[in-house]
Coordinates of C-alpha atoms and ligand atoms in Angstrom, one line a residue:
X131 CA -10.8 -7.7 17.0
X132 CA -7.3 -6.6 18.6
X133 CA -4.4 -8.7 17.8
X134 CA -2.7 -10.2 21.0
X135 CA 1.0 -10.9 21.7
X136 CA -0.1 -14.6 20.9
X137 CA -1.5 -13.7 17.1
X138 CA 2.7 -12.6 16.6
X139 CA 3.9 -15.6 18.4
X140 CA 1.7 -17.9 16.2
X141 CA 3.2 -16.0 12.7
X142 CA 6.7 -16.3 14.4
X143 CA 6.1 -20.0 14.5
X144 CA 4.8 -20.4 10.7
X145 CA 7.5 -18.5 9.6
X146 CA 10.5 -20.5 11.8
X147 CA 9.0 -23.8 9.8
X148 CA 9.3 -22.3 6.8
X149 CA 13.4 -21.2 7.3
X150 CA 14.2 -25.5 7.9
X151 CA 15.2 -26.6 11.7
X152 CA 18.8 -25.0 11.0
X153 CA 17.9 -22.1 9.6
X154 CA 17.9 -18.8 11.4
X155 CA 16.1 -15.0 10.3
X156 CA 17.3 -11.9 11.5
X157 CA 14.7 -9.0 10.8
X158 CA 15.3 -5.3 11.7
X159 CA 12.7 -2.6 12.2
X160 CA 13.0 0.6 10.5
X161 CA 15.6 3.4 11.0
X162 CA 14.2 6.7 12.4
X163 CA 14.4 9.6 9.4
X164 CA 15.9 12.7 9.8
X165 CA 13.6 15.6 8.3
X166 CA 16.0 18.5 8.4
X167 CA 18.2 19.9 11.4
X168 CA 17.0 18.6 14.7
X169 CA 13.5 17.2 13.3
X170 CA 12.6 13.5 12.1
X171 CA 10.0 12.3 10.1
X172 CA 7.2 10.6 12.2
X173 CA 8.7 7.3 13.1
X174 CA 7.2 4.6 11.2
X175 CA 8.1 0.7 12.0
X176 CA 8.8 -2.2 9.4
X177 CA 6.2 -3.9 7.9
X178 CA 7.8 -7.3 8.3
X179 CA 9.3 -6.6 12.0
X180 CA 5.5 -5.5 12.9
X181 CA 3.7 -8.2 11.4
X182 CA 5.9 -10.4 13.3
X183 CA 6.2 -8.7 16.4
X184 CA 3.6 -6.3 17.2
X185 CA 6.5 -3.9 18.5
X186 CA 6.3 -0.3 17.3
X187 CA 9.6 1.1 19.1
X188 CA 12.8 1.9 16.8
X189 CA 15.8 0.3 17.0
X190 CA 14.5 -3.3 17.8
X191 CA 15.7 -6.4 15.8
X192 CA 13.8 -10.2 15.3
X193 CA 16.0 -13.3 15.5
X194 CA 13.9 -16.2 14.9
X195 CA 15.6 -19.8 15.0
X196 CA 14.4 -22.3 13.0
X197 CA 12.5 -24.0 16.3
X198 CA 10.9 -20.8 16.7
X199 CA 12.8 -19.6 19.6
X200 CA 12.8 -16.0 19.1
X201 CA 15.1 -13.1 20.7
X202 CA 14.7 -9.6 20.6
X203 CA 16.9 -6.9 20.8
X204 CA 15.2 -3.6 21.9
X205 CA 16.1 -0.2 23.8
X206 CA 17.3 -0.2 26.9
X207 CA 15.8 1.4 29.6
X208 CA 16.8 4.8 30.3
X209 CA 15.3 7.4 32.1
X210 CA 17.3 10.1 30.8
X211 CA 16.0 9.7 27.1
X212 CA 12.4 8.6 28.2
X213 CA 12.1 12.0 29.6
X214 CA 12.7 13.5 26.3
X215 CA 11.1 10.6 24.2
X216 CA 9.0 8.8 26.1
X217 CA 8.8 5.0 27.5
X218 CA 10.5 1.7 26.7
X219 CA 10.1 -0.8 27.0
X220 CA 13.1 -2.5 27.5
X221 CA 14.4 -6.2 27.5
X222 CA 13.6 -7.0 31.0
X223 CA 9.4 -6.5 30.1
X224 CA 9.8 -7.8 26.7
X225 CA 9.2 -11.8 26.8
X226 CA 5.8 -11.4 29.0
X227 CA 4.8 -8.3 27.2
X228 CA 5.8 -9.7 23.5
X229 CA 5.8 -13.8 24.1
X230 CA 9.5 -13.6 23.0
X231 CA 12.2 -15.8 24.6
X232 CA 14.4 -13.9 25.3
X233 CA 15.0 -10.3 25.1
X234 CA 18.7 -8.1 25.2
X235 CA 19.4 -4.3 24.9
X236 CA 19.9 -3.4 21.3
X237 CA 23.5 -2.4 22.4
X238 CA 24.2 -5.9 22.5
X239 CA 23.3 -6.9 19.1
X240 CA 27.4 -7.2 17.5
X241 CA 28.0 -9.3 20.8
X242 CA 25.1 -11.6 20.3
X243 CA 24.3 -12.3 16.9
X244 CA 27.3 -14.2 15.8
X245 CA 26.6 -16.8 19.0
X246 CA 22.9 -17.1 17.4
X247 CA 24.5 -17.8 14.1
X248 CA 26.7 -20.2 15.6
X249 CA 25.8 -23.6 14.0
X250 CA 23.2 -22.7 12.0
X251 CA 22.9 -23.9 8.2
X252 CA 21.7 -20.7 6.7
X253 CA 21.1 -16.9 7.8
X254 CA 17.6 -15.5 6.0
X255 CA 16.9 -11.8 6.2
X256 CA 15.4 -9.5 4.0
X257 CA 17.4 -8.6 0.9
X258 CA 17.2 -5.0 -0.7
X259 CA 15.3 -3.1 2.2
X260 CA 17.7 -2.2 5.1
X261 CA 20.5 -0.5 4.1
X262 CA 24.0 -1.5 5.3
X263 CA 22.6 -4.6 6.6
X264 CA 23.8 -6.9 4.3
X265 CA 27.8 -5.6 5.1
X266 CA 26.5 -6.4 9.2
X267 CA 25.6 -9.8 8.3
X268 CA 28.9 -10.5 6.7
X269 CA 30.7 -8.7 9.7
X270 CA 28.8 -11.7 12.4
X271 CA 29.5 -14.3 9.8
X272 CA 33.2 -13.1 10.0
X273 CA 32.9 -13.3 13.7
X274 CA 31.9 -16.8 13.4
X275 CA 34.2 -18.2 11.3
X276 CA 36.9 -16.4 12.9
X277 CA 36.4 -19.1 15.7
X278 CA 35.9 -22.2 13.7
X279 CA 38.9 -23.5 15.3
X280 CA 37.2 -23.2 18.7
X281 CA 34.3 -25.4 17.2
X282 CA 32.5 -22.5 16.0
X283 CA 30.4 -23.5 12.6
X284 CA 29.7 -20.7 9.9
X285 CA 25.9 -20.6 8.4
X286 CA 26.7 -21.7 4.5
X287 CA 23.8 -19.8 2.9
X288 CA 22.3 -16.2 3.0
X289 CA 18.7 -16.8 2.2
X290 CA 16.1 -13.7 1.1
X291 CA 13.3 -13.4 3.6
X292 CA 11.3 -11.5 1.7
X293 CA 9.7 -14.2 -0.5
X294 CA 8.5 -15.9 2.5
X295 CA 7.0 -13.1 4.5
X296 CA 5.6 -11.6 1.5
X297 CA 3.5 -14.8 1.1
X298 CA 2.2 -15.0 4.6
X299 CA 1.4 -11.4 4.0
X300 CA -0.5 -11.7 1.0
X301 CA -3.4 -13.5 2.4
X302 CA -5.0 -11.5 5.6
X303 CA -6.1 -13.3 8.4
X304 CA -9.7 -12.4 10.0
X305 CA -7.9 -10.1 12.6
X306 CA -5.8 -7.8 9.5
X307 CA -9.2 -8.2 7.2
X308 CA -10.9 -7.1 10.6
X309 CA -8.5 -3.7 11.1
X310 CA -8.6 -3.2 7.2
X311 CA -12.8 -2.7 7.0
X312 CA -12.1 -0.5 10.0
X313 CA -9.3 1.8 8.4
X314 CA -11.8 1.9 5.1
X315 CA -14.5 3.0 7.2
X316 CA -12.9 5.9 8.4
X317 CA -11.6 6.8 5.1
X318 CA -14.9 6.6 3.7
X319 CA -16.1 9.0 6.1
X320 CA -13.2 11.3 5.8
X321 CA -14.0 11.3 2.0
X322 CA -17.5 11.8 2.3
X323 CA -16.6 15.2 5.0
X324 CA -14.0 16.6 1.9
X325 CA -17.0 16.3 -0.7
X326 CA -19.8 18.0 1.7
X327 CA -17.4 20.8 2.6
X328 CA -16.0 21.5 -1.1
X329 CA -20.2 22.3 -2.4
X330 CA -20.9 24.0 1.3
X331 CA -18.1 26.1 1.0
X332 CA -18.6 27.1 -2.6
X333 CA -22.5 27.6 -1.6
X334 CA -21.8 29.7 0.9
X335 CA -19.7 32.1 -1.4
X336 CA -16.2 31.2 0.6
X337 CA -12.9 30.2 -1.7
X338 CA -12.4 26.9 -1.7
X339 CA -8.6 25.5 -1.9
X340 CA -7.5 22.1 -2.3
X341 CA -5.8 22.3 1.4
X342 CA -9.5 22.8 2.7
X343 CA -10.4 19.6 1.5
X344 CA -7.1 17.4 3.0
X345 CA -7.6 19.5 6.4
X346 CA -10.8 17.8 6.2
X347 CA -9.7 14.3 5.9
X348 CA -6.7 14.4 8.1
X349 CA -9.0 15.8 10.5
X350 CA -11.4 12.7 10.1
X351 CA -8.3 10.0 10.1
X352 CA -7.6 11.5 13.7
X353 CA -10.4 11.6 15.1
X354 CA -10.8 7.8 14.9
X355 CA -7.1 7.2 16.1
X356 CA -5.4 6.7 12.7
X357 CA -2.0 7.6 13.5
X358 CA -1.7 9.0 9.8
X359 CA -2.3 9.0 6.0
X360 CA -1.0 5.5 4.9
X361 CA 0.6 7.8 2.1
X362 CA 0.6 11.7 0.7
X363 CA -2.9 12.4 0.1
X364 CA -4.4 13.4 -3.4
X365 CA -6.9 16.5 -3.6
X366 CA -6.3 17.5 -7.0
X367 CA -8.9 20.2 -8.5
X368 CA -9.6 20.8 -11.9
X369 CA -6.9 19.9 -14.2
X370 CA -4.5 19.0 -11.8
X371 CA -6.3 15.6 -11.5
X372 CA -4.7 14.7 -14.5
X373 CA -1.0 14.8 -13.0
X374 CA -1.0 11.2 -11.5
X375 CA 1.3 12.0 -8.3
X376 CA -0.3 15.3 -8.0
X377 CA -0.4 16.2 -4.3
X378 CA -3.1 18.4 -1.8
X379 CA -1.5 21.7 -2.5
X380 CA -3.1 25.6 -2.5
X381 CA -4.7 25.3 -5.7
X382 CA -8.3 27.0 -5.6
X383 CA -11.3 24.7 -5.7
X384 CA -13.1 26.2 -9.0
X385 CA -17.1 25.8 -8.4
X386 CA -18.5 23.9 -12.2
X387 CA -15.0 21.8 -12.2
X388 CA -13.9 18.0 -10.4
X389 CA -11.8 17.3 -7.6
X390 CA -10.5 13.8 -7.6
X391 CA -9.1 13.1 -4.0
X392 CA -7.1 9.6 -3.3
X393 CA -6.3 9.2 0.1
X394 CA -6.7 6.5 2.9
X395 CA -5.3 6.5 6.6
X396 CA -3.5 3.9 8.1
X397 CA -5.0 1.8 11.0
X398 CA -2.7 0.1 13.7
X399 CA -0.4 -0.7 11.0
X400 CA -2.9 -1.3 8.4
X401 CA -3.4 0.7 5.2
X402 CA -7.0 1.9 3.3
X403 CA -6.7 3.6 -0.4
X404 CA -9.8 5.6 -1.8
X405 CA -10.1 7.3 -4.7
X406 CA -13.5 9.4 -5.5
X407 CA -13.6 12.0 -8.0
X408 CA -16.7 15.0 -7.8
X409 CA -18.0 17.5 -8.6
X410 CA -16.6 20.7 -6.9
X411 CA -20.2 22.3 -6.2
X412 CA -21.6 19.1 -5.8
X413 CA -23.4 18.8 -9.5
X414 CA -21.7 17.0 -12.5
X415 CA -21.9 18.9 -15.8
X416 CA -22.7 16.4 -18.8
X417 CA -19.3 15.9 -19.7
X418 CA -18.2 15.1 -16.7
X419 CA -20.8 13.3 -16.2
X420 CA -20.4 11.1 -19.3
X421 CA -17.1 10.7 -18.5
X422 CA -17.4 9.7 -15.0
X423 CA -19.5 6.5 -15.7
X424 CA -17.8 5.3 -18.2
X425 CA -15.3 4.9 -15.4
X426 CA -17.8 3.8 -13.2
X427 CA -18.8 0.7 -15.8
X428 CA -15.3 -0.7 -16.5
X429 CA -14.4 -0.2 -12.4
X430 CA -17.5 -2.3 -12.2
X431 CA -16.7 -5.0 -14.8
X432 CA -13.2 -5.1 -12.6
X433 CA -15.3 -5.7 -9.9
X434 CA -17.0 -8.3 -11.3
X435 CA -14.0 -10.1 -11.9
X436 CA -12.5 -10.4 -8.8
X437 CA -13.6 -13.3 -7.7
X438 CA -11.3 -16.9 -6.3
X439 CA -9.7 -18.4 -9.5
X440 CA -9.6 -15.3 -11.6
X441 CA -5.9 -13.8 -12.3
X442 CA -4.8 -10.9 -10.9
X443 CA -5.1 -9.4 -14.2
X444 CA -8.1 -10.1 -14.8
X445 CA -9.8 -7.0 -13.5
X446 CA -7.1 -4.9 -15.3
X447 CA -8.1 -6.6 -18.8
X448 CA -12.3 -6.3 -17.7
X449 CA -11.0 -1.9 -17.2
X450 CA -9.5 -1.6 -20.3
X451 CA -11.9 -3.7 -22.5
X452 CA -14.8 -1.1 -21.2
X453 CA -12.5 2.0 -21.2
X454 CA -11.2 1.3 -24.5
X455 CA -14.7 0.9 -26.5
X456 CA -15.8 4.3 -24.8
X457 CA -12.7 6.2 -25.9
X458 CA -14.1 5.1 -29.7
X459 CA -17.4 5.7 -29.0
X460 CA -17.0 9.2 -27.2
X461 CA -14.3 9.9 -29.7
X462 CA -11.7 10.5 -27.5
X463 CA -9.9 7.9 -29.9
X464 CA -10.3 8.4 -33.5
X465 CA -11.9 4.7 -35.4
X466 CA -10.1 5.9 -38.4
X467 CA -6.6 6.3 -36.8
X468 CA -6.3 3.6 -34.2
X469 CA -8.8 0.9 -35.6
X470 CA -10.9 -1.4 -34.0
X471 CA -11.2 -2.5 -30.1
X472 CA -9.1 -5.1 -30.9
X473 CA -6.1 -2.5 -32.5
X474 CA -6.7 -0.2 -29.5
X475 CA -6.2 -2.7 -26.9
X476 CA -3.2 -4.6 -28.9
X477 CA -1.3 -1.6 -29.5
X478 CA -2.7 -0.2 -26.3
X479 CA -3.6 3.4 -27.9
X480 CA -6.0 3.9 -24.6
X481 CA -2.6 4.6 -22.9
X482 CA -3.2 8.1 -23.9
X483 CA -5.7 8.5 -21.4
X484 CA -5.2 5.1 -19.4
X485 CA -1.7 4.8 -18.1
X486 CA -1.6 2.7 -15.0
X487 CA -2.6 -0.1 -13.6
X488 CA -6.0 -1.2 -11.9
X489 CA -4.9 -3.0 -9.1
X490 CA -2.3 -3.6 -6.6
X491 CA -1.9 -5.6 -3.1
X492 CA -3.1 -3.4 -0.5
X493 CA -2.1 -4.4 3.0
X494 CA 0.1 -2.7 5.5
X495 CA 1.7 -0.8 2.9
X496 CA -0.7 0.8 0.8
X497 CA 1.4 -0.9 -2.3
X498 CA 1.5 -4.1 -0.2
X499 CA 4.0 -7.1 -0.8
X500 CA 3.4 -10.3 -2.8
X501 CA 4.4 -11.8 -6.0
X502 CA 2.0 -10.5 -8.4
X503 CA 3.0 -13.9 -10.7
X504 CA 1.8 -17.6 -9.5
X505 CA 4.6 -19.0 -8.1
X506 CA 3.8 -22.5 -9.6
X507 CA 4.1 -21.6 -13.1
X508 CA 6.8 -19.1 -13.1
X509 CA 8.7 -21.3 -15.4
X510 CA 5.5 -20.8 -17.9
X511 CA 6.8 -17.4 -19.5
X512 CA 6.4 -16.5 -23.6
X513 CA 8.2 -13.5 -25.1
X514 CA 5.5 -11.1 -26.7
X515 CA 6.5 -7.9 -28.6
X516 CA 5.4 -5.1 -26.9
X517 CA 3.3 -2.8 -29.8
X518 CA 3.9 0.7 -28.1
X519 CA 7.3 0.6 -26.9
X520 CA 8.8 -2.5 -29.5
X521 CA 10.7 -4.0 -26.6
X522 CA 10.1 -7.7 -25.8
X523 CA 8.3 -8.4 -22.8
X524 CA 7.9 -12.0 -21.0
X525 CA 4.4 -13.3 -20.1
X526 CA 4.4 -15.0 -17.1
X527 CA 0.8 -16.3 -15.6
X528 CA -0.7 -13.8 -13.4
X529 CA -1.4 -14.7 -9.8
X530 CA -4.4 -16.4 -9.4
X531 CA -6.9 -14.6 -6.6
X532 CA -8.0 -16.3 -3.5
X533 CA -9.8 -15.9 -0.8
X534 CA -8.5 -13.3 1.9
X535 CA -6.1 -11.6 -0.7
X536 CA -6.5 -7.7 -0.4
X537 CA -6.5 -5.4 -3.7
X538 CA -7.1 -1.9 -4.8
X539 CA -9.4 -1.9 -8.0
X540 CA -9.1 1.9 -9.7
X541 CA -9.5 2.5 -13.2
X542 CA -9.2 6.1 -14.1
X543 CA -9.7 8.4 -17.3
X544 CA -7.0 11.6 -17.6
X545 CA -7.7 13.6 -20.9
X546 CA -5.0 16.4 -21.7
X547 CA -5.4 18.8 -24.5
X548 CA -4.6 17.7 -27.6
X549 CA -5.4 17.3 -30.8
X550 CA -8.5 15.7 -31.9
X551 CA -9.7 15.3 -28.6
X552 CA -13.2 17.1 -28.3
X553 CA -12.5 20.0 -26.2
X554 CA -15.7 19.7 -23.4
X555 CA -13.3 16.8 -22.2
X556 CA -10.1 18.7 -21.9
X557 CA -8.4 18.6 -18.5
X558 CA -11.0 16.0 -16.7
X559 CA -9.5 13.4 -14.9
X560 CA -11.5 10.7 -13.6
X561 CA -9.9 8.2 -11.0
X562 CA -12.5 5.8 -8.9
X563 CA -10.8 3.8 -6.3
X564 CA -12.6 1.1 -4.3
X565 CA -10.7 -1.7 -1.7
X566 CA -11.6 -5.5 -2.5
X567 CA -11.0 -8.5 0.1
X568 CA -11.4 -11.5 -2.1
X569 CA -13.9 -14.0 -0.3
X570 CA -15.2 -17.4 -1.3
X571 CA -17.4 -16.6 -3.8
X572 CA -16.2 -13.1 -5.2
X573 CA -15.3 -10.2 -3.5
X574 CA -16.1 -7.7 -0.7
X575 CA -15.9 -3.6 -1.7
X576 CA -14.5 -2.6 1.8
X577 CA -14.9 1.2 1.1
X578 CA -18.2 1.7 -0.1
X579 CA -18.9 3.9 2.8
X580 CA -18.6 7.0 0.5
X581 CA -20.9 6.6 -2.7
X582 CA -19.9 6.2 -5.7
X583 CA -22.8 6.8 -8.4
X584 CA -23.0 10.2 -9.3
X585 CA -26.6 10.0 -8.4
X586 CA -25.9 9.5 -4.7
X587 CA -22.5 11.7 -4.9
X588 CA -24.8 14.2 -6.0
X589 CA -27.6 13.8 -3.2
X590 CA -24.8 13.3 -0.3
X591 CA -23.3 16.6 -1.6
X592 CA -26.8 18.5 -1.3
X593 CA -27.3 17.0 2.3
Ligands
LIG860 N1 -2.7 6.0 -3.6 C1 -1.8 5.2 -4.2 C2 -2.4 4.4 -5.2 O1 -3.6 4.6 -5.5 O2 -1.8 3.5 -5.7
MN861 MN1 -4.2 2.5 -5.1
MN862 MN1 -5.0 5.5 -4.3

């Protein structure tokens, strides 16, 4: 299921009639990165300029009238620079290519932007994101009001787009749901290639480093036309799966220790995020083992949880309450010390091994927009006094889950050396990361194209 010039068009018009008759939105893509001396980063567009547009060139701007009339300002043509970075589009192609109104060379923006604004009640763009482009907008307003005594009438209010998109974001439509099961697939794949190589590899006598294993996966995104990782990849072996941000670097792939790998690609604009964690030679030690399902029960009383109604929290709280009662029982947390399940989740002395969250949007940015509070009872807040740092925090009601919301559900356990902690643990770290579309009646695990029970980890990795 592709989406068609039309699919934009039809957002572009929800959008307009949210931003009132008079209103006006002006939305920039993405500036192209400088790397180091005469090399950029790969360019990647906006999120908000792409899910409104389809358009994937730089230097390309979105002004969308309250009616819905939309311009756009693009590159011009120009065969010189084409030859050295390939085809435009350019305004003349635009509106029957992109189903815009009209279309103008980028190099007209300054020119045309204040007679867009012309008359209009308020200017909404995105606040926060672009930078310098709040110090433009207040250089066309200028230009307006600098003619007011030719008629000219100045927008009154600057209004944050963000809000607005971010809720039209949050809840896919068939087509995104349809591109996000596809980007999963091929991540599940690519995850499934890593863990077959690792324990061939280390059969086979060769050394096995963690840059093996993201070769792999990169090689997998590719092949299925992911234009690239929708973030740095994970393969952390051994202990370095215990450094959260840890990134695929040189470090040898010891046979008898874990690799935990999180990585996803990005699919036509679309983001997956996997996280499995296995054994390096393709058999978990008893430890390990023990360890791993404890993460695999609290991901799947997450699971469980994410269904229509719930909070967002709600799998988060499900993690914890499982995680937490096998850090006592395993005696990773000491009864004595930290008390009951009820001390251990109020004073939240799991944090030692627990330290982020379980979920977040995932959409066309891996961390994906949308208020993670329910905007109708964000005037329901209570102060609480937070037990592990003492600073008071409000409670505001999560956001409740419905149907077509996208979410990353990925407990993790990270043990470090220390004290009291039984020493067959030290240096595992546990992360299982699956991709949840919420659906009618509960919720569908997008990613479950690489196993997850060790059992079948184990099989796949004999194969
Ligand atoms: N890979 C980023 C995350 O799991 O949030
Ligand atoms: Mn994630
Ligand atoms: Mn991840």
């Amino acid at each position: 299921m592709t989406m068609t010039p039309s699919t934009y068009a039809a957002r572009r018009g929800r959008l307009a009639a949210q931003i009132g008759q008079h209103g006006i939105a002006v939305v920039p893509t993405a500036p192209e990165r400088q790397r180091n001396r005469d090399s950029d980063f790969l360019y990647r567009h906006d999120s908000y300029f792409h899910y409104l547009s389809g358009f994937g060139e730089p230097h390309a701007w979105l002004v969308i009238s309250g009616s819905g009339h939309t311009t756009l300002f693009c590159q011009p043509k120009d065969m010189e620079r084409e030859v050295w970075d390939g085809y435009r589009l350019g305004p003349a192609d635009a509106p029957a290519r992109l189903f815009v109104d009209a279309a103008f060379s980028v190099t007209e923006l300054d020119a045309q932007l204040p007679k867009l604004l012309d008359g209009r009640d308020a200017v909404w763009y995105p606040f926060g994101i672009h930078k310098g482009l709040e110090s433009r907008v207040d250089g066309w307003l200028s230009s307006v009001r600098a003619r007011a005594r030719f008629g000219s009438l100045c927008p009154e209010q600057q209004r944050d787009l963000c809000g607005v998109l971010d809720e039209m974001r949050l809840t896919k439509d068939a087509q995104e749901q349809a591109t996000m099961r596809r980007a999963a697939q091929i991540s599940a794949g690519a995850h499934v290639r890593a863990m077959q190589l690792s324990a061939r590899m280390l059969r086979d006598g060769q050394q096995v480093r963690e840059y093996h294993l993201d070769a792999e996966l990169l090689h997998e995104f590719r092949r299925h036309g992911s234009q690239y990782p929708a973030y740095g990849s994970i393969v952390a072996a051994g202990a370095n799966a215990c450094v959260l941000h840890y990134r695929a670097d040189a470090a040898p792939v010891r046979d008898g220790e874990l690799v935990l790998i999180d990585a996803g690609c990005e699919l036509d604009g679309y983001a997956s995020d996997i996280t499995r964690t296995f054994p390096a030679n393709g058999r978990f030690s008893g430890p390990q083992r023990t360890l791993y399902e404890l993460v695999l029960a609290s991901q799947e009383a997450a699971v469980a949880t994410t269904i229509p109604g719930a909070r967002f929290t709600d799998p988060h709280e499900a993690s914890v309450k499982v995680l937490a009662q096998g850090m006592l029982d395993l005696g990773l947390l000491d009864k004595d010390k930290v008390g009951s399940l009820d001390d251990v989740i109020e004073k939240r002395s799991y944090f030692q091994f627990y330290m982020h969250r379980t979920s977040h949007w995932l959409g066309m940015d891996v961390h994906d927009c949308g208020a993670y509070l329910e905007p109708s009872e964000l005037g329901m807040g209570s102060p609480r006094n937070d037990a592990l740092t003492g600073e008071t925090v409000m409670n505001r009601p999560a956001r409740v889950l419905r149907a077509g919301m996208a979410l990353t559900i990925e407990p993790g356990l990270y043990v470090r050396p220390a004290d009291g902690v039984p020493e067959h643990f030290h240096n595992i770290g546990i992360r299982i990361e699956d991709d949840a579309i919420v659906t009618d009646t509960g919720c569908e695990l997008i990613s479950r194209g690489v196993p997850v029970r060790p059992d079948e980890i184990e099989a796949l990795m004999r194969a």
